[in-house]
Coordinates of C-alpha atoms in Angstrom, one line a residue:
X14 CA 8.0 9.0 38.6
X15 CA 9.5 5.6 38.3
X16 CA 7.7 2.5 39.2
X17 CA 8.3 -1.4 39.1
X18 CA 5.5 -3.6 39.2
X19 CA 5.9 -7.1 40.5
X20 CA 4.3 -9.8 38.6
X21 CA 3.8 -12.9 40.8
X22 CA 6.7 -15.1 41.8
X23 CA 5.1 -18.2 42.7
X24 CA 9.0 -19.7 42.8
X25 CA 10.0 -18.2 39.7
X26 CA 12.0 -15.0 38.9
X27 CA 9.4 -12.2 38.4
X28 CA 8.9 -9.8 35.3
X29 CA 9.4 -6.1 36.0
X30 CA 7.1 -3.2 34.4
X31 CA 8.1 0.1 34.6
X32 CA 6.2 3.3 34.6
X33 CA 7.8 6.4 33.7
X34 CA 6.6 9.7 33.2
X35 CA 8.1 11.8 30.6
X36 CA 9.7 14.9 32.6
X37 CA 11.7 12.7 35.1
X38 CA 12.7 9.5 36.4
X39 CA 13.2 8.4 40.1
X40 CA 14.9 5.6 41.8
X41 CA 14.2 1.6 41.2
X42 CA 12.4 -1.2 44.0
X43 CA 15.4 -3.3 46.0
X44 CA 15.8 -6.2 44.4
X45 CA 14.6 -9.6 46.0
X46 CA 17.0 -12.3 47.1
X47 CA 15.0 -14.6 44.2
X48 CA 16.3 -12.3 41.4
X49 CA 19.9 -11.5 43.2
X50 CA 20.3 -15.5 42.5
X51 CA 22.7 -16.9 39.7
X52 CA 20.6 -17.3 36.6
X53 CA 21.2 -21.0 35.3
X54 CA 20.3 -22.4 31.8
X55 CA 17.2 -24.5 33.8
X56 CA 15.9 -21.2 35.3
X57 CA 16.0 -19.3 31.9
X58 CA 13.3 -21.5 30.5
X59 CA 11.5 -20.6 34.0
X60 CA 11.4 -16.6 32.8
X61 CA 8.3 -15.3 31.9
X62 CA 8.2 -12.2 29.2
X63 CA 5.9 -9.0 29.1
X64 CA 4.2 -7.9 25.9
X65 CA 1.8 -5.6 24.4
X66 CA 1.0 -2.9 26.6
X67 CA -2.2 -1.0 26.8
X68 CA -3.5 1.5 28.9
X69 CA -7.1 2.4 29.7
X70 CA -9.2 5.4 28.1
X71 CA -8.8 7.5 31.4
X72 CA -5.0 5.5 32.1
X73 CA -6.0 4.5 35.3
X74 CA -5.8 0.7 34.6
X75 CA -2.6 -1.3 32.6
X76 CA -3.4 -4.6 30.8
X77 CA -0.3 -6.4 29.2
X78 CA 0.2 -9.9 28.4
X79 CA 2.9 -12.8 30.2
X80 CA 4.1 -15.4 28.3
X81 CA 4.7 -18.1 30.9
X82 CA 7.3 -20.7 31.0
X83 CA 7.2 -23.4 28.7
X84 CA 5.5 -26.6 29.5
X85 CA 6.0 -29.7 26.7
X86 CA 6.0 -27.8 23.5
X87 CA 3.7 -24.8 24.3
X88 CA 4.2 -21.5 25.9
X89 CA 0.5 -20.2 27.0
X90 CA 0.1 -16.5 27.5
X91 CA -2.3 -14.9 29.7
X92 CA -3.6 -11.3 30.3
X93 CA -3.1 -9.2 33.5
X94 CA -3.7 -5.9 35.1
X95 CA -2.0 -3.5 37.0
X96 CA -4.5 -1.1 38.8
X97 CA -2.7 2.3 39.2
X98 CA -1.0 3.3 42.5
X99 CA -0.1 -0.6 43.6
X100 CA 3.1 -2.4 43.6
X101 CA 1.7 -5.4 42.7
X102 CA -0.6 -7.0 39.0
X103 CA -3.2 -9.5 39.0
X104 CA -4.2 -12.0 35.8
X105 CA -7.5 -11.5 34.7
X106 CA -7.5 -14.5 32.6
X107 CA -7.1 -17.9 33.3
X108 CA -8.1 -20.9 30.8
X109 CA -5.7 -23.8 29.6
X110 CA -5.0 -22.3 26.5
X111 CA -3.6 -18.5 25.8
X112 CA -5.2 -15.3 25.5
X113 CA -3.6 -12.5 23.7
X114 CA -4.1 -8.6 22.2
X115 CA -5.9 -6.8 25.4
X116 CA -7.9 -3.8 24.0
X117 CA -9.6 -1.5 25.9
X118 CA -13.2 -0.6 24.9
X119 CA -12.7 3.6 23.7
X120 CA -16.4 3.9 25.5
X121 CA -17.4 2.2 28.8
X122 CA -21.1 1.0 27.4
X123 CA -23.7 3.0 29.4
X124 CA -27.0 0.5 29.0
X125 CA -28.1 -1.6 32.1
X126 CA -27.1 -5.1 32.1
X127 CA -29.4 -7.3 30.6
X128 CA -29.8 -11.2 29.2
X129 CA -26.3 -11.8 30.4
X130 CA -25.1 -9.6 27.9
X131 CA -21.4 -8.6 28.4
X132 CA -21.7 -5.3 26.2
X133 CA -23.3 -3.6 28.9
X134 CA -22.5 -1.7 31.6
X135 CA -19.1 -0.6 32.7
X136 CA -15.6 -0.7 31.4
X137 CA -15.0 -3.9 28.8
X138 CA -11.6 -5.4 27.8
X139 CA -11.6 -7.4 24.5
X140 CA -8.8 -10.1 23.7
X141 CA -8.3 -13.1 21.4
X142 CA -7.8 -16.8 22.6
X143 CA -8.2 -19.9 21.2
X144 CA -9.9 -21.2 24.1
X145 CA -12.5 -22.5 22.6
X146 CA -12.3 -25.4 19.6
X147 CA -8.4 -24.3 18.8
X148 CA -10.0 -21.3 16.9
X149 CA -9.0 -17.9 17.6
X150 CA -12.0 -15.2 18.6
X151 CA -12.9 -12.1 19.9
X152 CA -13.7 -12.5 23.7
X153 CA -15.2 -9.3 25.9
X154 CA -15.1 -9.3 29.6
X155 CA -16.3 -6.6 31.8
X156 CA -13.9 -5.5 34.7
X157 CA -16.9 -5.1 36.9
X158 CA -17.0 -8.7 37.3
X159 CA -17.1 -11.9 35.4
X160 CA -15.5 -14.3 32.9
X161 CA -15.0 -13.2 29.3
X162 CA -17.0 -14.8 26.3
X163 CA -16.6 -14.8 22.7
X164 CA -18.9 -12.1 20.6
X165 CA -16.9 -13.5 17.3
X166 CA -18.4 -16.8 16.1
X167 CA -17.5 -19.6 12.9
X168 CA -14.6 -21.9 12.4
X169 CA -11.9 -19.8 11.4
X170 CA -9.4 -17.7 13.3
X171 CA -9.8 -13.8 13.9
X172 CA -6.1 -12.4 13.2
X173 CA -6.4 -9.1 14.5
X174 CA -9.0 -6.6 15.5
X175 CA -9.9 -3.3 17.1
X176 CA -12.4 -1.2 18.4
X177 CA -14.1 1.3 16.4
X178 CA -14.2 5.2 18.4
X179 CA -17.2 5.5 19.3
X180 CA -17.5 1.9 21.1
X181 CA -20.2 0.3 19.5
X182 CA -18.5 -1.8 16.9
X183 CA -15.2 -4.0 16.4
X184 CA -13.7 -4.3 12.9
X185 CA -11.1 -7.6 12.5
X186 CA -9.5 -9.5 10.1
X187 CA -10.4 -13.4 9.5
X188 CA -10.7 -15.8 6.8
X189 CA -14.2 -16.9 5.6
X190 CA -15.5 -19.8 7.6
X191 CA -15.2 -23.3 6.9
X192 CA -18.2 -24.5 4.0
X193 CA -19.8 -27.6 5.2
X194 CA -17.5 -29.8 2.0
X195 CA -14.4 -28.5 3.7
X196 CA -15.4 -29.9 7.3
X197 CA -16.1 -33.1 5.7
X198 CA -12.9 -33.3 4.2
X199 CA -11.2 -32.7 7.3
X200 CA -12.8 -34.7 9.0
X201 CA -11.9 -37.6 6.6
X202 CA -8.3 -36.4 6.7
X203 CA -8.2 -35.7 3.4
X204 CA -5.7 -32.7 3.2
X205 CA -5.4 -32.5 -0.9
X206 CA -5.5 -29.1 -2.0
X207 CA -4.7 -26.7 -5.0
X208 CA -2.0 -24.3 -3.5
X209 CA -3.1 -20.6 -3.6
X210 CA -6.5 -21.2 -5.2
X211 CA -8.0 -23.1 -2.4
X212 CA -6.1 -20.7 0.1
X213 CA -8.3 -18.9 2.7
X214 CA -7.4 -15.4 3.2
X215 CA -7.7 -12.6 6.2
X216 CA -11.0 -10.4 5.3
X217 CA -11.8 -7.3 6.5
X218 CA -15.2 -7.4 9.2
X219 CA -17.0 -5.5 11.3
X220 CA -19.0 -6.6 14.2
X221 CA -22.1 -4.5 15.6
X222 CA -21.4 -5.2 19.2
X223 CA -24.6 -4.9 21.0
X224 CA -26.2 -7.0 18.1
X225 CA -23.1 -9.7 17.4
X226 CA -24.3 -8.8 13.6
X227 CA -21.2 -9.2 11.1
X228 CA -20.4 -8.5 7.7
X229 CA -17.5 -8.0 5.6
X230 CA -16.1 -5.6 3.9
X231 CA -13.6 -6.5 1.6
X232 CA -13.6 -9.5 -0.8
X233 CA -12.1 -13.1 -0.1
X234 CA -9.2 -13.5 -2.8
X235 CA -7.7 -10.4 -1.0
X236 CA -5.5 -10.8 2.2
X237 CA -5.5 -8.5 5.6
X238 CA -2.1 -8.0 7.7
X239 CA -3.3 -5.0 9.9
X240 CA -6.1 -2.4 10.6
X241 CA -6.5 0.7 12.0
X242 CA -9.6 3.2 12.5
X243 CA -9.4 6.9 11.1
X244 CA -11.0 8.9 14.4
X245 CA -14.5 9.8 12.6
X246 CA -15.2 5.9 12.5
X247 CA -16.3 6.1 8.6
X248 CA -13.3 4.2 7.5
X249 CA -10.4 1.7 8.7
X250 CA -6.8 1.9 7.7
X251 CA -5.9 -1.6 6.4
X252 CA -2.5 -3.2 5.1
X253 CA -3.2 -5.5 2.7
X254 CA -2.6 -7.4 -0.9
X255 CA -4.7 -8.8 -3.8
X256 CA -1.7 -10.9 -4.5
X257 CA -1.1 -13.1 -1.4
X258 CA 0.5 -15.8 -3.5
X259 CA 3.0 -13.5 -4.5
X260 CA 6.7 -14.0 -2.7
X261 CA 7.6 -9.9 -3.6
X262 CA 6.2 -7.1 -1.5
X263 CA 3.1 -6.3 -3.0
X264 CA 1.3 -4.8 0.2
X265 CA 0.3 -1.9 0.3
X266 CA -2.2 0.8 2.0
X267 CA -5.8 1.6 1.7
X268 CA -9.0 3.2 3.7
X269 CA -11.8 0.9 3.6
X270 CA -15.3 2.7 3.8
X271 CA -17.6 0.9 7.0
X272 CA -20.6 1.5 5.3
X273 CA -20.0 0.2 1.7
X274 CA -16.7 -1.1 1.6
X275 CA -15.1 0.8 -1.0
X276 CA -11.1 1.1 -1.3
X277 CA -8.8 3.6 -2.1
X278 CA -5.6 3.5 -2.2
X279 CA -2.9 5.6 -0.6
X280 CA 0.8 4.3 -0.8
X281 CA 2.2 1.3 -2.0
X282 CA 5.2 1.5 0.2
X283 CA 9.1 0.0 -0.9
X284 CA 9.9 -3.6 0.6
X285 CA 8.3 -4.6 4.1
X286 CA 6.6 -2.5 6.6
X287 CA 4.1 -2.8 9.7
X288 CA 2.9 -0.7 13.2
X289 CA 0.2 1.0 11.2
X290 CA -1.3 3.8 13.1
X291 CA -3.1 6.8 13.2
X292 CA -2.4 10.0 14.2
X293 CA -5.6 11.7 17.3
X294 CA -6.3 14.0 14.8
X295 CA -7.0 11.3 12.0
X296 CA -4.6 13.5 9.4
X297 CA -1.6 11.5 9.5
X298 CA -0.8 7.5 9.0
X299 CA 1.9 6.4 10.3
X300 CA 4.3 3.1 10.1
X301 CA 7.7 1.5 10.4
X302 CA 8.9 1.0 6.8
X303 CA 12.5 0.8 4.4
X304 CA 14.3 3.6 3.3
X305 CA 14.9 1.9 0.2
X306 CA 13.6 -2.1 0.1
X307 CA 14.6 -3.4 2.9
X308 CA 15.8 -6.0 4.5
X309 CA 13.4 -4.9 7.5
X310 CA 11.3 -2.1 8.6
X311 CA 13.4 0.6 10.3
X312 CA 11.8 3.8 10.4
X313 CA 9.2 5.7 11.4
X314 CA 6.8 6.9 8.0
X315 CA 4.4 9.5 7.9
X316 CA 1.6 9.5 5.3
X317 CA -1.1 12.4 5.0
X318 CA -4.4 11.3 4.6
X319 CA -5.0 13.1 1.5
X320 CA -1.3 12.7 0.3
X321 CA 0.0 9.4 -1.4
X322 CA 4.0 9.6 -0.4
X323 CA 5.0 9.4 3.3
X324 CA 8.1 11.3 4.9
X325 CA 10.6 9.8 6.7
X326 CA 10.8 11.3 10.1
X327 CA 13.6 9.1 11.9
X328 CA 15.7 8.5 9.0
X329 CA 18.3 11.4 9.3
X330 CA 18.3 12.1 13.1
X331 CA 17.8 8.8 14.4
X332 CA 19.6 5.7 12.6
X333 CA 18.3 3.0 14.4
X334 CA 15.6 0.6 13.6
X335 CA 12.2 2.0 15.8
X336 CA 10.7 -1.2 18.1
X337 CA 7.6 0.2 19.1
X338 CA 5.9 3.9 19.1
X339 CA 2.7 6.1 20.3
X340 CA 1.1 9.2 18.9
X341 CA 0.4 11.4 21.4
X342 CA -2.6 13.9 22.1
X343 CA -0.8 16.8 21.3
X344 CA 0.4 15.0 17.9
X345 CA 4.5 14.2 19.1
X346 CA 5.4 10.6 18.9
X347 CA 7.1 8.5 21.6
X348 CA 9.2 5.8 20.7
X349 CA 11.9 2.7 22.0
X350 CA 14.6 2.5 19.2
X351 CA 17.4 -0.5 19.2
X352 CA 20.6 1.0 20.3
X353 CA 23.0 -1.7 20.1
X354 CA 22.7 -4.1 23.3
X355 CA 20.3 -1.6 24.7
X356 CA 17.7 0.3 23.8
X357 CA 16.3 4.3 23.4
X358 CA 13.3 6.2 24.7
X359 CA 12.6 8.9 22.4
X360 CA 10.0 11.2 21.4
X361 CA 9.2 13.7 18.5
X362 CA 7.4 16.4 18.8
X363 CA 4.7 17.9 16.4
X364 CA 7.3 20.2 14.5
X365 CA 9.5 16.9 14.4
X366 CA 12.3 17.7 16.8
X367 CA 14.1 14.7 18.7
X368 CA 14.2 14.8 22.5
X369 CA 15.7 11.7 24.3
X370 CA 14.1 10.7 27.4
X371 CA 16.5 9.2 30.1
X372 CA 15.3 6.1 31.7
X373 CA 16.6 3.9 33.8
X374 CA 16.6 0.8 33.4
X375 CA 16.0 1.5 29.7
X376 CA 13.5 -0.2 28.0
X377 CA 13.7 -3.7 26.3
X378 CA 11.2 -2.9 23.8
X379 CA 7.5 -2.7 23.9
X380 CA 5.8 0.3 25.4
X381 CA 2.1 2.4 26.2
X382 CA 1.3 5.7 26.5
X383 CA -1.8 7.7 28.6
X384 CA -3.2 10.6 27.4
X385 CA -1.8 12.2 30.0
X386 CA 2.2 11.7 28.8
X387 CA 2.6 8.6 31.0
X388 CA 4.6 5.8 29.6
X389 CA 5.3 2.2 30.6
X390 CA 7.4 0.3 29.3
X391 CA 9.1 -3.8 29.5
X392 CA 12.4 -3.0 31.3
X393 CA 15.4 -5.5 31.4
X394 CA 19.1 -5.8 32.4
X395 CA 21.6 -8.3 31.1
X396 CA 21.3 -9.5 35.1
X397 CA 17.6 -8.5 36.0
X398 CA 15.2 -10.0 33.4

């Protein structure tokens, strides 16, 4: 099945989503007499761009991000949603500023809605935006009805976060708030510091969500690039450094415990990496590291759990730097790899054999998965943005 989804013109040439399922592909919409139009340098700044795809828990619903076109010096990004079975998305969000990461809740939250509370009832959708006072929080809107609010609170900016399994808590990475000496001397502009020393750095938190209680779990002089929750919800996967000061690669990563914050250690990893992720089964970690160390992350490592080296799984039948992957259920990996000027969809399966998908149009980079094999993924031409 092959699907493009149309992402509102209002006068300017429109996005395209596709959804493919991983058997077969079938033929693409008719283009519109908008997009058959010669693409000028004025209308290129007029493209929007499609990012960070996720699927619901049951797959039924898409939520993805579109960067709009640029107005001054800022280019505000908003979240939508493509309801399965239409041809067309809708933006769910709508401030002046951007909102960004869509997560789906793992658990729809079963109590009756009460005190205005948005952690009950239905199916929620978490996101960050820096709606409110420039800083960046956690915001959770239910798709029942309503506007989102934000369930993270202080003056500093949540970098990343993600729900825990079972529903019931969020765990993100943010600074310490500002202390009431640092507000004053912002406010009287006076921007002196000691480099490094007076540094705030991304912590590791975790947010009760029916209570909005928070506490952290890892100390301050540390710093936080990107989480990840093992399946039983006792511990998060984290990338992080004691040395953020340091200009050499000193990440590396640990399992952080939720209930006392102890750290262990499993691989300290050879130049840069990223896309930390974890296997259904919770037995595997995986990310997009350097064979050797570096210049950039290119393929696809797996690290046991219990184990502290990682195999490479691309490196010898797939030479090409890996843009953006999924486990799936049955524990294969799908994947979009750069392939020159285009791009491949590929997938591994459990015992680690390579099986290219054919797509077409092939993908331009980020993708999503279902649990039922579905993919979608950002699709472009060289003449169809």
């Amino acid at each position: 099945m092959h699907r493009a989804i149309r992402i509102g013109g209002r006068g300017r040439a429109g996005a395209v989503i596709s959804l493919v399922a991983a058997v077969a592909v079938f033929g693409q919409g008719t283009a519109s007499n908008e997009q058959k139009k010669m693409l000028t340098v004025e209308g290129s700044l007029n493209l929007r761009s499609v990012a960070d795809l996720q699927f619901s828990v049951d797959g039924a619903r898409l939520a993805f991000v579109v960067t709009e076109p640029a107005k001054g010096t800022a280019r505000l990004r908003h979240i939508w949603i493509y309801d399965g079975g239409g041809e067309a998305a809708r933006q769910v969000t709508f401030s002046v500023n951007s909102e960004l990461a869509p997560r789906w809740s793992p658990q729809p939250s079963a109590s009756p809605a009460s005190s205005g509370r948005l952690t009950a009832g239905g199916e929620r959708l978490a996101f960050l935006s820096d709606r409110e006072e420039g800083q960046q929080q956690v915001y959770l809107m239910l798709m029942s009805g309503g506007e989102g609010r934000a369930i993270t609170k202080g003056k500093r900016s949540v970098k990343a976060f993600e729900w825990s399994p079972d529903g019931k808590s969020i765990a993100f990475l943010a600074p310490d708030a500002k202390t009431e000496e640092e507000e004053k001397k912002e406010k009287d502009k006076d921007d002196a510091k000691v480099v490094d020393k007076d540094d705030k750095h991304a912590r590791l938190w975790v947010l009760d969500v029916a209570t909005g209680e928070t506490r952290a779990l890892t100390k301050p002089h540390w710093n936080f690039d990107e989480l990840a929750w093992l399946p039983a919800g006792d511990r998060v996967v984290v990338k992080g450094t004691e040395h953020p000061e340091s200009d050499e690669y000193t990440e590396r990563i640990f399992t952080v415990q939720v209930a006392d914050g102890m750290m262990k250690e499993l691989v300290k990893p050879r130049g840069p990496f990223g896309e930390i992720r974890v296997a259904p089964d919770g037995k595997t970690i995986s990310y997009v590291g350097t064979r050797e160390d570096g210049p950039e992350p290119h393929d696809l490592m797996l690290l046991p759990v219990t184990a502290h080296a990682a195999r490479n799984l691309t490196g010898a039948s797939l030479d090409r730097p890996v843009l953006d992957y999924h486990w799936a259920k049955d524990g294969s990996v799908v994947m979009v790899a750069a392939n020159g000027f285009s791009n491949l969809l590929v997938t591994y399966s459990a015992d680690g054999a390579r099986h290219d998908l054919s797509a077409a149009p092939g993908p331009a980079g980020a993708m999503a998965l279902t649990g039922g094999g579905e993919i979608a993924f950002v699709s472009q031409t060289a003449t169809r943005p």
